[in-house]
């Protein structure tokens, strides 16, 4: 294994507040969040930049980001929207050389607090934040089950 902090997080060898994980990717709270609930989605297999990432895995990362953005809307965090951002390469402000998708919750009228979050980047009670996102994921799963039953 290389010395990549995100690879160590995915392998369970570095601390992180995980909110979702499957066989190929991991999602955890950003340690320097712009807003409460700011989550990173990473592939477990190392890829420094998009050029190193298989397109199907990239699509899976984005689907997970989409799902997390919806979960955050349904959680106690009650976001009105989200920014999904992937910085590709140092020229695009990528600071960790491992592909990662930022899922940043947004609220109506949050321009000033969002700008302050860009500057301050401070954690917001990670355990309760992660619990709220996990509850949102559960709410989405329940909605999916209900919709499937209604279609039958």
mmCIF file of C-alpha atoms in Angstrom:
data_model
loop_
_atom_site.group_PDB
_atom_site.id
_atom_site.type_symbol
_atom_site.label_atom_id
_atom_site.label_comp_id
_atom_site.label_asym_id
_atom_site.label_seq_id
_atom_site.Cartn_x
_atom_site.Cartn_y
_atom_site.Cartn_z
ATOM 1 C CA UNK A 1 0.000 0.000 0.000
ATOM 2 C CA UNK A 2 1.212 3.507 -0.742
ATOM 3 C CA UNK A 3 1.310 6.334 1.795
ATOM 4 C CA UNK A 4 -2.057 7.792 0.698
ATOM 5 C CA UNK A 5 -4.203 8.926 3.641
ATOM 6 C CA UNK A 6 -7.421 8.106 1.747
ATOM 7 C CA UNK A 7 -6.172 4.570 0.990
ATOM 8 C CA UNK A 8 -5.441 4.162 4.710
ATOM 9 C CA UNK A 9 -8.954 5.427 5.589
ATOM 10 C CA UNK A 10 -10.533 3.002 3.096
ATOM 11 C CA UNK A 11 -8.500 0.147 4.597
ATOM 12 C CA UNK A 12 -9.536 1.090 8.144
ATOM 13 C CA UNK A 13 -5.965 2.023 9.060
ATOM 14 C CA UNK A 14 -6.596 5.752 9.578
ATOM 15 C CA UNK A 15 -9.426 7.384 11.500
ATOM 16 C CA UNK A 16 -12.471 8.764 9.708
ATOM 17 C CA UNK A 17 -16.149 9.203 10.433
ATOM 18 C CA UNK A 18 -17.614 6.928 7.783
ATOM 19 C CA UNK A 19 -21.211 7.363 6.640
ATOM 20 C CA UNK A 20 -21.316 4.769 3.834
ATOM 21 C CA UNK A 21 -19.177 1.968 2.470
ATOM 22 C CA UNK A 22 -19.489 -0.800 -0.111
ATOM 23 C CA UNK A 23 -17.042 -3.141 -1.872
ATOM 24 C CA UNK A 24 -15.558 -0.441 -4.114
ATOM 25 C CA UNK A 25 -15.974 2.894 -2.345
ATOM 26 C CA UNK A 26 -16.115 4.649 0.980
ATOM 27 C CA UNK A 27 -17.794 7.897 2.092
ATOM 28 C CA UNK A 28 -16.749 9.811 5.184
ATOM 29 C CA UNK A 29 -17.002 13.283 6.678
ATOM 30 C CA UNK A 30 -14.415 15.824 5.556
ATOM 31 C CA UNK A 31 -12.169 16.713 8.514
ATOM 32 C CA UNK A 32 -12.158 20.354 7.336
ATOM 33 C CA UNK A 33 -15.777 20.775 6.243
ATOM 34 C CA UNK A 34 -17.109 23.779 4.392
ATOM 35 C CA UNK A 35 -20.581 23.048 5.818
ATOM 36 C CA UNK A 36 -21.991 20.562 8.332
ATOM 37 C CA UNK A 37 -22.392 17.236 6.544
ATOM 38 C CA UNK A 38 -19.595 17.879 3.998
ATOM 39 C CA UNK A 39 -18.805 14.335 2.878
ATOM 40 C CA UNK A 40 -16.103 12.831 0.662
ATOM 41 C CA UNK A 41 -16.741 9.821 -1.574
ATOM 42 C CA UNK A 42 -13.610 7.918 -2.615
ATOM 43 C CA UNK A 43 -12.774 4.762 -4.528
ATOM 44 C CA UNK A 44 -11.100 2.161 -2.324
ATOM 45 C CA UNK A 45 -8.660 1.405 -5.134
ATOM 46 C CA UNK A 46 -6.119 4.202 -5.451
ATOM 47 C CA UNK A 47 -6.497 6.598 -8.363
ATOM 48 C CA UNK A 48 -4.599 9.873 -8.133
ATOM 49 C CA UNK A 49 -6.622 11.738 -10.778
ATOM 50 C CA UNK A 50 -9.505 11.105 -13.156
ATOM 51 C CA UNK A 51 -7.060 9.853 -15.773
ATOM 52 C CA UNK A 52 -6.272 6.941 -13.417
ATOM 53 C CA UNK A 53 -9.944 6.133 -12.715
ATOM 54 C CA UNK A 54 -12.062 3.612 -14.578
ATOM 55 C CA UNK A 55 -15.142 5.362 -16.009
ATOM 56 C CA UNK A 56 -17.577 2.841 -14.481
ATOM 57 C CA UNK A 57 -16.072 3.355 -11.035
ATOM 58 C CA UNK A 58 -16.321 7.107 -11.597
ATOM 59 C CA UNK A 59 -20.013 6.700 -12.413
ATOM 60 C CA UNK A 60 -20.468 4.628 -9.236
ATOM 61 C CA UNK A 61 -18.802 7.384 -7.183
ATOM 62 C CA UNK A 62 -21.148 9.982 -8.660
ATOM 63 C CA UNK A 63 -24.220 7.759 -8.055
ATOM 64 C CA UNK A 64 -23.127 7.425 -4.414
ATOM 65 C CA UNK A 65 -22.656 11.205 -4.196
ATOM 66 C CA UNK A 66 -26.131 11.701 -5.661
ATOM 67 C CA UNK A 67 -27.600 9.297 -3.099
ATOM 68 C CA UNK A 68 -25.749 11.001 -0.231
ATOM 69 C CA UNK A 69 -26.974 14.437 -1.356
ATOM 70 C CA UNK A 70 -30.547 13.106 -1.264
ATOM 71 C CA UNK A 71 -29.933 11.463 2.117
ATOM 72 C CA UNK A 72 -28.653 14.743 3.547
ATOM 73 C CA UNK A 73 -31.864 16.447 2.364
ATOM 74 C CA UNK A 74 -33.900 13.847 4.261
ATOM 75 C CA UNK A 75 -31.730 13.900 7.369
ATOM 76 C CA UNK A 76 -31.912 16.219 10.361
ATOM 77 C CA UNK A 77 -29.319 18.334 8.536
ATOM 78 C CA UNK A 78 -32.199 19.391 6.246
ATOM 79 C CA UNK A 79 -30.176 20.712 3.334
ATOM 80 C CA UNK A 80 -32.030 22.455 0.508
ATOM 81 C CA UNK A 81 -29.463 21.334 -2.072
ATOM 82 C CA UNK A 82 -25.859 20.262 -2.521
ATOM 83 C CA UNK A 83 -22.712 20.995 -4.432
ATOM 84 C CA UNK A 84 -21.066 17.883 -5.871
ATOM 85 C CA UNK A 85 -17.478 18.829 -6.676
ATOM 86 C CA UNK A 86 -14.540 16.823 -7.953
ATOM 87 C CA UNK A 87 -11.252 18.706 -8.213
ATOM 88 C CA UNK A 88 -9.065 16.911 -10.794
ATOM 89 C CA UNK A 89 -5.371 17.647 -10.329
ATOM 90 C CA UNK A 90 -3.461 20.311 -8.468
ATOM 91 C CA UNK A 91 -4.344 22.897 -11.137
ATOM 92 C CA UNK A 92 -7.981 22.363 -10.088
ATOM 93 C CA UNK A 93 -7.164 22.679 -6.351
ATOM 94 C CA UNK A 94 -7.022 18.943 -5.623
ATOM 95 C CA UNK A 95 -5.136 18.783 -2.313
ATOM 96 C CA UNK A 96 -5.128 15.014 -1.665
ATOM 97 C CA UNK A 97 -3.775 12.955 -4.578
ATOM 98 C CA UNK A 98 -6.632 10.423 -4.508
ATOM 99 C CA UNK A 99 -9.836 10.960 -6.505
ATOM 100 C CA UNK A 100 -12.600 12.202 -4.222
ATOM 101 C CA UNK A 101 -16.040 13.679 -4.740
ATOM 102 C CA UNK A 102 -17.124 16.403 -2.329
ATOM 103 C CA UNK A 103 -20.808 16.355 -1.339
ATOM 104 C CA UNK A 104 -21.389 19.741 0.282
ATOM 105 C CA UNK A 105 -24.839 20.453 1.770
ATOM 106 C CA UNK A 106 -26.341 23.841 0.915
ATOM 107 C CA UNK A 107 -29.204 25.839 2.386
ATOM 108 C CA UNK A 108 -31.150 28.743 0.965
ATOM 109 C CA UNK A 109 -29.467 31.988 2.007
ATOM 110 C CA UNK A 110 -26.215 30.338 3.118
ATOM 111 C CA UNK A 111 -23.870 32.372 0.905
ATOM 112 C CA UNK A 112 -22.141 34.111 3.831
ATOM 113 C CA UNK A 113 -21.848 30.996 5.993
ATOM 114 C CA UNK A 114 -20.689 29.011 2.936
ATOM 115 C CA UNK A 115 -17.987 31.616 2.215
ATOM 116 C CA UNK A 116 -16.954 31.553 5.885
ATOM 117 C CA UNK A 117 -16.868 27.748 5.718
ATOM 118 C CA UNK A 118 -14.470 27.931 2.776
ATOM 119 C CA UNK A 119 -12.127 30.018 4.908
ATOM 120 C CA UNK A 120 -12.530 28.405 8.344
ATOM 121 C CA UNK A 121 -13.070 24.708 7.494
ATOM 122 C CA UNK A 122 -13.910 23.518 11.048
ATOM 123 C CA UNK A 123 -15.558 20.222 12.093
ATOM 124 C CA UNK A 124 -19.194 20.210 13.238
ATOM 125 C CA UNK A 125 -19.808 17.412 15.776
ATOM 126 C CA UNK A 126 -18.829 14.551 13.453
ATOM 127 C CA UNK A 127 -20.619 11.734 15.307
ATOM 128 C CA UNK A 128 -24.078 13.361 15.333
ATOM 129 C CA UNK A 129 -23.540 14.610 11.775
ATOM 130 C CA UNK A 130 -22.669 11.106 10.551
ATOM 131 C CA UNK A 131 -25.645 9.657 12.448
ATOM 132 C CA UNK A 132 -27.957 12.177 10.754
ATOM 133 C CA UNK A 133 -26.624 11.242 7.301
ATOM 134 C CA UNK A 134 -26.958 7.514 8.037
ATOM 135 C CA UNK A 135 -30.573 8.160 9.119
ATOM 136 C CA UNK A 136 -31.128 9.959 5.812
ATOM 137 C CA UNK A 137 -29.738 6.932 3.952
ATOM 138 C CA UNK A 138 -32.179 4.719 5.881
ATOM 139 C CA UNK A 139 -35.051 7.068 5.019
ATOM 140 C CA UNK A 140 -34.148 6.796 1.327
ATOM 141 C CA UNK A 141 -34.051 3.002 1.550
ATOM 142 C CA UNK A 142 -37.526 3.049 3.122
ATOM 143 C CA UNK A 143 -38.774 5.325 0.320
ATOM 144 C CA UNK A 144 -37.313 2.914 -2.250
ATOM 145 C CA UNK A 145 -39.083 -0.039 -0.631
ATOM 146 C CA UNK A 146 -42.391 1.827 -0.455
ATOM 147 C CA UNK A 147 -42.131 2.887 -4.107
ATOM 148 C CA UNK A 148 -41.342 -0.692 -5.168
ATOM 149 C CA UNK A 149 -44.366 -2.004 -3.265
ATOM 150 C CA UNK A 150 -46.627 0.628 -4.831
ATOM 151 C CA UNK A 151 -45.467 -0.365 -8.332
ATOM 152 C CA UNK A 152 -46.322 -4.018 -7.729
#
